[in-house]
Structures are given as C-alpha cells and as structure tokens.
PDB file of C-alpha atoms in Angstrom:
ATOM      1  CA  LEU T 602      -0.012   0.028   0.099  1.00 64.00           C
ATOM      2  CA  TRP T 603       2.855   2.168   0.783  1.00 57.00           C
ATOM      3  CA  VAL T 604       4.594   1.520  -2.381  1.00 65.00           C
ATOM      4  CA  SER T 605       1.575   2.247  -4.397  1.00 72.00           C
ATOM      5  CA  ALA T 606       1.344   5.695  -2.668  1.00 70.00           C
ATOM      6  CA  GLY T 607       4.916   6.481  -3.295  1.00 74.00           C
ATOM      7  CA  ARG T 608       6.092   6.228   0.091  1.00 71.00           C
ATOM      8  CA  LEU T 609       9.012   3.854  -0.104  1.00 75.00           C
ATOM      9  CA  ARG T 610      10.545   4.849   3.143  1.00 75.00           C
ATOM     10  CA  LEU T 611       7.247   4.040   5.117  1.00 71.00           C
ATOM     11  CA  ALA T 612       7.014   0.760   3.136  1.00 69.00           C
ATOM     12  CA  LEU T 613      10.803  -0.439   4.027  1.00 75.00           C
ATOM     13  CA  GLY T 614      10.004   0.759   7.492  1.00 68.00           C
ATOM     14  CA  THR T 615       6.688  -1.248   7.852  1.00 71.00           C
ATOM     15  CA  THR T 616       8.262  -4.289   6.262  1.00 75.00           C
ATOM     16  CA  LEU T 617      11.272  -4.288   8.879  1.00 73.00           C
ATOM     17  CA  LEU T 618       9.058  -3.881  11.772  1.00 71.00           C
ATOM     18  CA  ALA T 619       6.809  -6.804  10.541  1.00 70.00           C
ATOM     19  CA  MET T 620       9.823  -8.871   9.903  1.00 71.00           C
ATOM     20  CA  THR T 621      11.159  -7.947  13.541  1.00 70.00           C
ATOM     21  CA  ALA T 622       7.906  -8.883  15.280  1.00 64.00           C
ATOM     22  CA  TYR T 623       7.767 -12.393  13.346  1.00 62.00           C
ATOM     23  CA  PHE T 624      11.374 -13.299  14.193  1.00 62.00           C
ATOM     24  CA  ILE T 625      10.704 -12.060  18.095  1.00 59.00           C
ATOM     25  CA  SER T 626       7.547 -14.144  18.169  1.00 53.00           C
ATOM     26  CA  MET T 627       9.186 -17.096  16.719  1.00 52.00           C
ATOM     27  CA  THR T 628      12.252 -16.898  19.257  1.00 52.00           C
ATOM     28  CA  MET T 629       9.985 -16.615  22.259  1.00 50.00           C
ATOM     29  CA  GLY T 630       8.970 -20.189  22.160  1.00 52.00           C
ATOM     30  CA  SER T 631       5.391 -21.648  23.070  1.00 59.00           C
ATOM     31  CA  VAL T 632       3.395 -20.565  25.697  1.00 76.00           C
ATOM     32  CA  GLU T 633       1.675 -23.105  27.957  1.00 79.00           C
ATOM     33  CA  THR T 634      -1.290 -22.118  30.262  1.00 85.00           C
ATOM     34  CA  VAL T 635      -3.074 -23.709  32.882  1.00 86.00           C
ATOM     35  CA  ARG T 636      -6.588 -22.304  33.554  1.00 85.00           C
ATOM     36  CA  LEU T 637      -9.325 -23.325  35.887  1.00 82.00           C
ATOM     37  CA  LEU T 638     -12.630 -23.382  33.885  1.00 85.00           C
ATOM     38  CA  PRO T 639     -15.799 -21.759  35.622  1.00 83.00           C
ATOM     39  CA  THR T 640     -17.820 -24.738  35.870  1.00 77.00           C
ATOM     40  CA  GLY T 641     -19.628 -23.921  38.845  1.00 78.00           C
ATOM     41  CA  ARG T 642     -20.108 -27.084  41.029  1.00 81.00           C
ATOM     42  CA  GLY T 643     -17.446 -29.153  39.409  1.00 80.00           C
ATOM     43  CA  GLN T 644     -13.898 -29.307  38.252  1.00 85.00           C
ATOM     44  CA  CYS T 645     -12.318 -28.635  34.702  1.00 88.00           C
ATOM     45  CA  LEU T 646      -8.396 -27.648  34.553  1.00 90.00           C
ATOM     46  CA  LEU T 647      -7.713 -26.430  30.888  1.00 92.00           C
ATOM     47  CA  LEU T 648      -3.950 -26.979  30.080  1.00 91.00           C
ATOM     48  CA  ASP T 649      -3.245 -25.518  26.842  1.00 93.00           C
ATOM     49  CA  ALA T 650       0.027 -25.473  24.659  1.00 91.00           C
ATOM     50  CA  PRO T 651       0.533 -24.996  21.038  1.00 90.00           C
ATOM     51  CA  ASP T 652       1.028 -28.861  20.433  1.00 91.00           C
ATOM     52  CA  ALA T 653      -1.413 -30.237  22.955  1.00 93.00           C
ATOM     53  CA  THR T 654      -4.614 -29.322  24.890  1.00 94.00           C
ATOM     54  CA  LEU T 655      -5.415 -31.352  27.807  1.00 94.00           C
ATOM     55  CA  LEU T 656      -8.249 -31.443  30.319  1.00 94.00           C
ATOM     56  CA  TYR T 657      -7.964 -32.537  33.949  1.00 93.00           C
ATOM     57  CA  ASP T 658     -11.424 -33.514  34.900  1.00 93.00           C
ATOM     58  CA  ALA T 659     -14.342 -32.123  33.093  1.00 92.00           C
ATOM     59  CA  GLY T 660     -17.378 -31.811  35.037  1.00 90.00           C
ATOM     60  CA  ALA T 661     -20.198 -29.418  36.345  1.00 89.00           C
ATOM     61  CA  ILE T 662     -23.228 -30.572  38.306  1.00 87.00           C
ATOM     62  CA  ASP T 663     -24.901 -27.682  38.044  1.00 87.00           C
ATOM     63  CA  ALA T 664     -25.445 -27.864  34.210  1.00 87.00           C
ATOM     64  CA  ILE T 665     -27.477 -30.385  32.426  1.00 88.00           C
ATOM     65  CA  ASP T 666     -24.788 -31.363  29.864  1.00 89.00           C
ATOM     66  CA  GLY T 667     -22.367 -31.670  32.874  1.00 89.00           C
ATOM     67  CA  GLY T 668     -20.441 -28.633  31.428  1.00 91.00           C
ATOM     68  CA  ALA T 669     -19.562 -29.743  28.008  1.00 93.00           C
ATOM     69  CA  ALA T 670     -20.976 -26.911  26.085  1.00 92.00           C
ATOM     70  CA  MET T 671     -18.895 -24.451  28.170  1.00 92.00           C
ATOM     71  CA  ILE T 672     -15.736 -26.291  27.752  1.00 93.00           C
ATOM     72  CA  ARG T 673     -16.335 -26.585  23.857  1.00 94.00           C
ATOM     73  CA  ARG T 674     -16.765 -22.715  24.222  1.00 92.00           C
ATOM     74  CA  GLU T 675     -13.400 -22.287  25.783  1.00 92.00           C
ATOM     75  CA  LEU T 676     -11.950 -24.805  23.324  1.00 93.00           C
ATOM     76  CA  TRP T 677     -13.309 -22.646  20.405  1.00 93.00           C
ATOM     77  CA  ARG T 678     -12.159 -19.481  22.087  1.00 91.00           C
ATOM     78  CA  LEU T 679      -8.509 -21.147  21.941  1.00 89.00           C
ATOM     79  CA  GLY T 680      -9.033 -21.940  18.384  1.00 90.00           C
ATOM     80  CA  ARG T 681      -9.482 -25.631  19.149  1.00 92.00           C
ATOM     81  CA  TYR T 682     -12.480 -27.932  18.294  1.00 92.00           C
ATOM     82  CA  ARG T 683     -11.395 -30.613  20.682  1.00 94.00           C
ATOM     83  CA  ALA T 684      -9.116 -31.668  23.652  1.00 96.00           C
ATOM     84  CA  ASP T 685      -6.339 -33.880  22.613  1.00 96.00           C
ATOM     85  CA  TRP T 686      -6.782 -35.764  25.970  1.00 96.00           C
ATOM     86  CA  ILE T 687      -9.041 -35.675  28.980  1.00 96.00           C
ATOM     87  CA  ILE T 688      -7.539 -36.903  32.353  1.00 94.00           C
ATOM     88  CA  ILE T 689      -9.980 -38.029  34.806  1.00 93.00           C
ATOM     89  CA  SER T 690      -8.827 -38.111  38.457  1.00 89.00           C
ATOM     90  CA  HIS T 691     -11.507 -40.058  39.959  1.00 87.00           C
ATOM     91  CA  LEU T 692     -15.062 -41.031  39.463  1.00 89.00           C
ATOM     92  CA  HIS T 693     -17.257 -38.414  41.324  1.00 89.00           C
ATOM     93  CA  LEU T 694     -19.828 -36.896  38.883  1.00 89.00           C
ATOM     94  CA  ASP T 695     -18.399 -33.382  39.512  1.00 89.00           C
ATOM     95  CA  HIS T 696     -15.119 -34.526  37.790  1.00 91.00           C
ATOM     96  CA  TYR T 697     -16.550 -36.453  34.806  1.00 93.00           C
ATOM     97  CA  SER T 698     -20.127 -35.418  34.089  1.00 93.00           C
ATOM     98  CA  ALA T 699     -19.130 -33.520  30.771  1.00 94.00           C
ATOM     99  CA  VAL T 700     -17.045 -36.530  29.399  1.00 95.00           C
ATOM    100  CA  PRO T 701     -20.033 -38.716  28.062  1.00 95.00           C
ATOM    101  CA  GLU T 702     -21.181 -35.512  25.592  1.00 95.00           C
ATOM    102  CA  LEU T 703     -17.705 -34.694  24.883  1.00 96.00           C
ATOM    103  CA  LEU T 704     -17.028 -38.089  23.905  1.00 96.00           C
ATOM    104  CA  MET T 705     -20.261 -38.324  21.764  1.00 94.00           C
ATOM    105  CA  THR T 706     -19.597 -34.839  19.872  1.00 94.00           C
ATOM    106  CA  GLY T 707     -15.858 -35.900  18.773  1.00 94.00           C
ATOM    107  CA  SER T 708     -14.586 -33.287  21.427  1.00 94.00           C
ATOM    108  CA  VAL T 709     -11.963 -35.902  22.792  1.00 95.00           C
ATOM    109  CA  GLY T 710      -8.884 -37.253  21.342  1.00 96.00           C
ATOM    110  CA  GLY T 711      -8.226 -39.861  24.052  1.00 96.00           C
ATOM    111  CA  LEU T 712      -8.948 -40.412  27.797  1.00 96.00           C
ATOM    112  CA  ILE T 713      -6.402 -41.206  30.353  1.00 95.00           C
ATOM    113  CA  VAL T 714      -7.491 -42.842  33.541  1.00 93.00           C
ATOM    114  CA  SER T 715      -6.005 -44.872  36.534  1.00 89.00           C
ATOM    115  CA  ASP T 716      -5.657 -48.502  36.652  1.00 86.00           C
ATOM    116  CA  ASN T 717      -8.600 -48.740  38.904  1.00 84.00           C
ATOM    117  CA  PHE T 718     -10.894 -46.721  36.585  1.00 87.00           C
ATOM    118  CA  SER T 719     -12.794 -49.817  35.203  1.00 87.00           C
ATOM    119  CA  LEU T 720     -13.218 -51.358  38.652  1.00 88.00           C
ATOM    120  CA  ASP T 721     -16.330 -48.953  38.878  1.00 89.00           C
ATOM    121  CA  ALA T 722     -19.558 -49.352  36.664  1.00 91.00           C
ATOM    122  CA  ALA T 723     -19.517 -45.600  35.850  1.00 91.00           C
ATOM    123  CA  GLY T 724     -15.856 -46.103  34.747  1.00 92.00           C
ATOM    124  CA  ARG T 725     -16.754 -49.014  32.693  1.00 94.00           C
ATOM    125  CA  ALA T 726     -19.479 -47.259  31.135  1.00 94.00           C
ATOM    126  CA  LEU T 727     -17.230 -44.164  30.113  1.00 94.00           C
ATOM    127  CA  GLU T 728     -14.780 -46.545  28.764  1.00 95.00           C
ATOM    128  CA  LEU T 729     -17.456 -48.251  26.674  1.00 95.00           C
ATOM    129  CA  ILE T 730     -18.557 -45.033  25.079  1.00 95.00           C
ATOM    130  CA  ALA T 731     -15.014 -43.947  24.319  1.00 96.00           C
ATOM    131  CA  VAL T 732     -14.315 -47.513  22.587  1.00 95.00           C
ATOM    132  CA  ARG T 733     -17.776 -47.160  20.640  1.00 95.00           C
ATOM    133  CA  ARG T 734     -16.663 -43.671  19.458  1.00 95.00           C
ATOM    134  CA  GLY T 735     -12.966 -44.953  18.563  1.00 96.00           C
ATOM    135  CA  VAL T 736     -11.343 -42.673  21.380  1.00 97.00           C
ATOM    136  CA  PRO T 737      -8.255 -44.636  22.918  1.00 97.00           C
ATOM    137  CA  VAL T 738      -8.486 -44.923  26.749  1.00 96.00           C
ATOM    138  CA  LEU T 739      -4.957 -44.991  28.296  1.00 94.00           C
ATOM    139  CA  HIS T 740      -4.650 -46.585  31.773  1.00 93.00           C
ATOM    140  CA  ILE T 741      -2.022 -45.235  33.983  1.00 91.00           C
ATOM    141  CA  GLY T 742      -0.209 -46.293  37.108  1.00 88.00           C
ATOM    142  CA  GLU T 743       1.765 -44.890  40.120  1.00 87.00           C
ATOM    143  CA  GLY T 744       5.269 -44.042  38.593  1.00 89.00           C
ATOM    144  CA  ASP T 745       3.983 -44.004  34.977  1.00 91.00           C
ATOM    145  CA  ARG T 746       5.570 -40.905  33.032  1.00 93.00           C
ATOM    146  CA  LEU T 747       3.749 -39.637  29.654  1.00 92.00           C
ATOM    147  CA  ARG T 748       4.960 -36.983  27.207  1.00 93.00           C
ATOM    148  CA  LEU T 749       1.715 -35.332  25.325  1.00 91.00           C
ATOM    149  CA  GLY T 750       3.014 -32.637  23.293  1.00 90.00           C
ATOM    150  CA  SER T 751       5.342 -30.229  25.510  1.00 89.00           C
ATOM    151  CA  TRP T 752       3.486 -31.575  28.632  1.00 91.00           C
ATOM    152  CA  ASP T 753       5.407 -34.064  30.924  1.00 91.00           C
ATOM    153  CA  LEU T 754       3.170 -36.157  33.359  1.00 89.00           C
ATOM    154  CA  HIS T 755       4.169 -38.278  36.093  1.00 90.00           C
ATOM    155  CA  ALA T 756       1.657 -40.217  38.013  1.00 88.00           C
ATOM    156  CA  ILE T 757       2.630 -39.835  41.749  1.00 87.00           C
ATOM    157  CA  SER T 758      -0.490 -41.855  43.044  1.00 75.00           C
ATOM    158  CA  ALA T 759      -2.989 -44.046  41.017  1.00 61.00           C
ATOM    159  CA  HIS T 760      -4.031 -46.754  43.198  1.00 60.00           C
ATOM    160  CA  GLY T 761      -4.889 -49.938  41.533  1.00 48.00           C
ATOM    161  CA  SER T 762      -6.979 -52.563  43.215  1.00 42.00           C
ATOM    162  CA  GLN T 763      -7.855 -51.976  46.775  1.00 45.00           C
ATOM    163  CA  ARG T 764      -5.076 -52.973  49.596  1.00 48.00           C
ATOM    164  CA  ALA T 765      -5.655 -54.969  52.505  1.00 45.00           C
ATOM    165  CA  GLY T 766      -6.925 -52.843  55.291  1.00 47.00           C
ATOM    166  CA  PRO T 767      -9.967 -50.425  55.765  1.00 49.00           C
ATOM    167  CA  PRO T 768     -11.835 -49.473  52.468  1.00 53.00           C
ATOM    168  CA  ILE T 769     -10.466 -46.369  50.867  1.00 52.00           C
ATOM    169  CA  SER T 770     -12.873 -43.513  49.355  1.00 53.00           C
ATOM    170  CA  THR T 771     -12.950 -42.762  45.822  1.00 52.00           C
ATOM    171  CA  ASN T 772     -11.043 -39.394  46.541  1.00 58.00           C
ATOM    172  CA  ASN T 773      -8.146 -41.429  48.005  1.00 58.00           C
ATOM    173  CA  LYS T 774      -7.871 -43.364  44.788  1.00 66.00           C
ATOM    174  CA  SER T 775      -7.514 -40.052  42.690  1.00 78.00           C
ATOM    175  CA  LEU T 776      -4.956 -40.149  39.818  1.00 79.00           C
ATOM    176  CA  VAL T 777      -2.692 -37.591  41.258  1.00 81.00           C
ATOM    177  CA  LEU T 778      -0.213 -36.160  38.607  1.00 82.00           C
ATOM    178  CA  GLU T 779       2.865 -34.030  38.466  1.00 83.00           C
ATOM    179  CA  LEU T 780       2.871 -31.764  35.643  1.00 81.00           C
ATOM    180  CA  LYS T 781       5.724 -29.916  34.009  1.00 82.00           C
TER     181      LYS T 781
END
C-alpha cells in the first residue's frame, strides 16, 4: 500500500517492523497455560499449549450437559475443536459429568485414567462410550510417565485394586499427577 502511494521509506519501515515482530515471536517459544474453567460445582482444568490441549477432569453438576457446552466454548475460543486428552482424576460426577457428551460430539482425542478406573461401573460405562466412538483409553499406574506434546506428566498416585486394610474412598483413589 505504501509503495503504491509512493511512500517507499514507510514501506521499508513497515516491512522491517513486521519482520522484526515475526522473528521475536518465533524466538519466544511456546506458551503453556493452565486455567481453572468456571464450571460452577465441578472441576475442569484446561492445560493448553500449541502442541497439545489437555483437560484435567471435566465436570459441572449444575449444568444439564455436565458442563460440556462451556468446555467446548473455551476450546473454540482458543481455536481448538477438541481436547487432545481428558485426564479423569476419579469417578465423582463433578469430575467427569461432561465426558460422555464430549465423547459423543468428537470433542476428545483420548482418555487417560487410573488403573482402578474400570473397577467402577461408571468407569466401565465411560470406557464403553469411548471405545464405541473410537477414542483410545490409556490406563496409567503409579510411577508412569507420559509426554503429551510439551506436557510431561508423572503419575504420583494411581491406586490399583484395593489393598488390605480399611476401605479407601474414591477420593483416595484419585489419579494424582505432577505436571511440567
């Protein structure tokens, strides 16, 4: 535009400024963000990086759809049509209520769950939905490590079958991860 107006110095300056901005953005690297989504009575952490988008839990017991529409809106706002993986910490409804609809709408690339996940009827039902939709389910145990894009995950606690002693609650069987 500046060239057609005969303003060659402005054209050169604008070009240099654009090239500088481009090279600065390329050298800054990727930006990872972790946000707690406003699900109301529920939990959903959105972990976003240019090469992988994860959800740690996905639930809202105040919403008819379990919070799935709100989660999809947040993904779309980031320019994503789906989460690459959903990590389900444990089988309380406020942590997974959006997952069935997210699976049914193709908004999930895969599920990551603990080894004890399929011991519960709700866990088996979610896995069945995932399998029928062609979504992989990855079971991880204590000590396992995963690399999902730029995210490094280490399973600190993922209790399998119940040990001898008093019964432990579902919360105590939660999948606890270290995230880098």
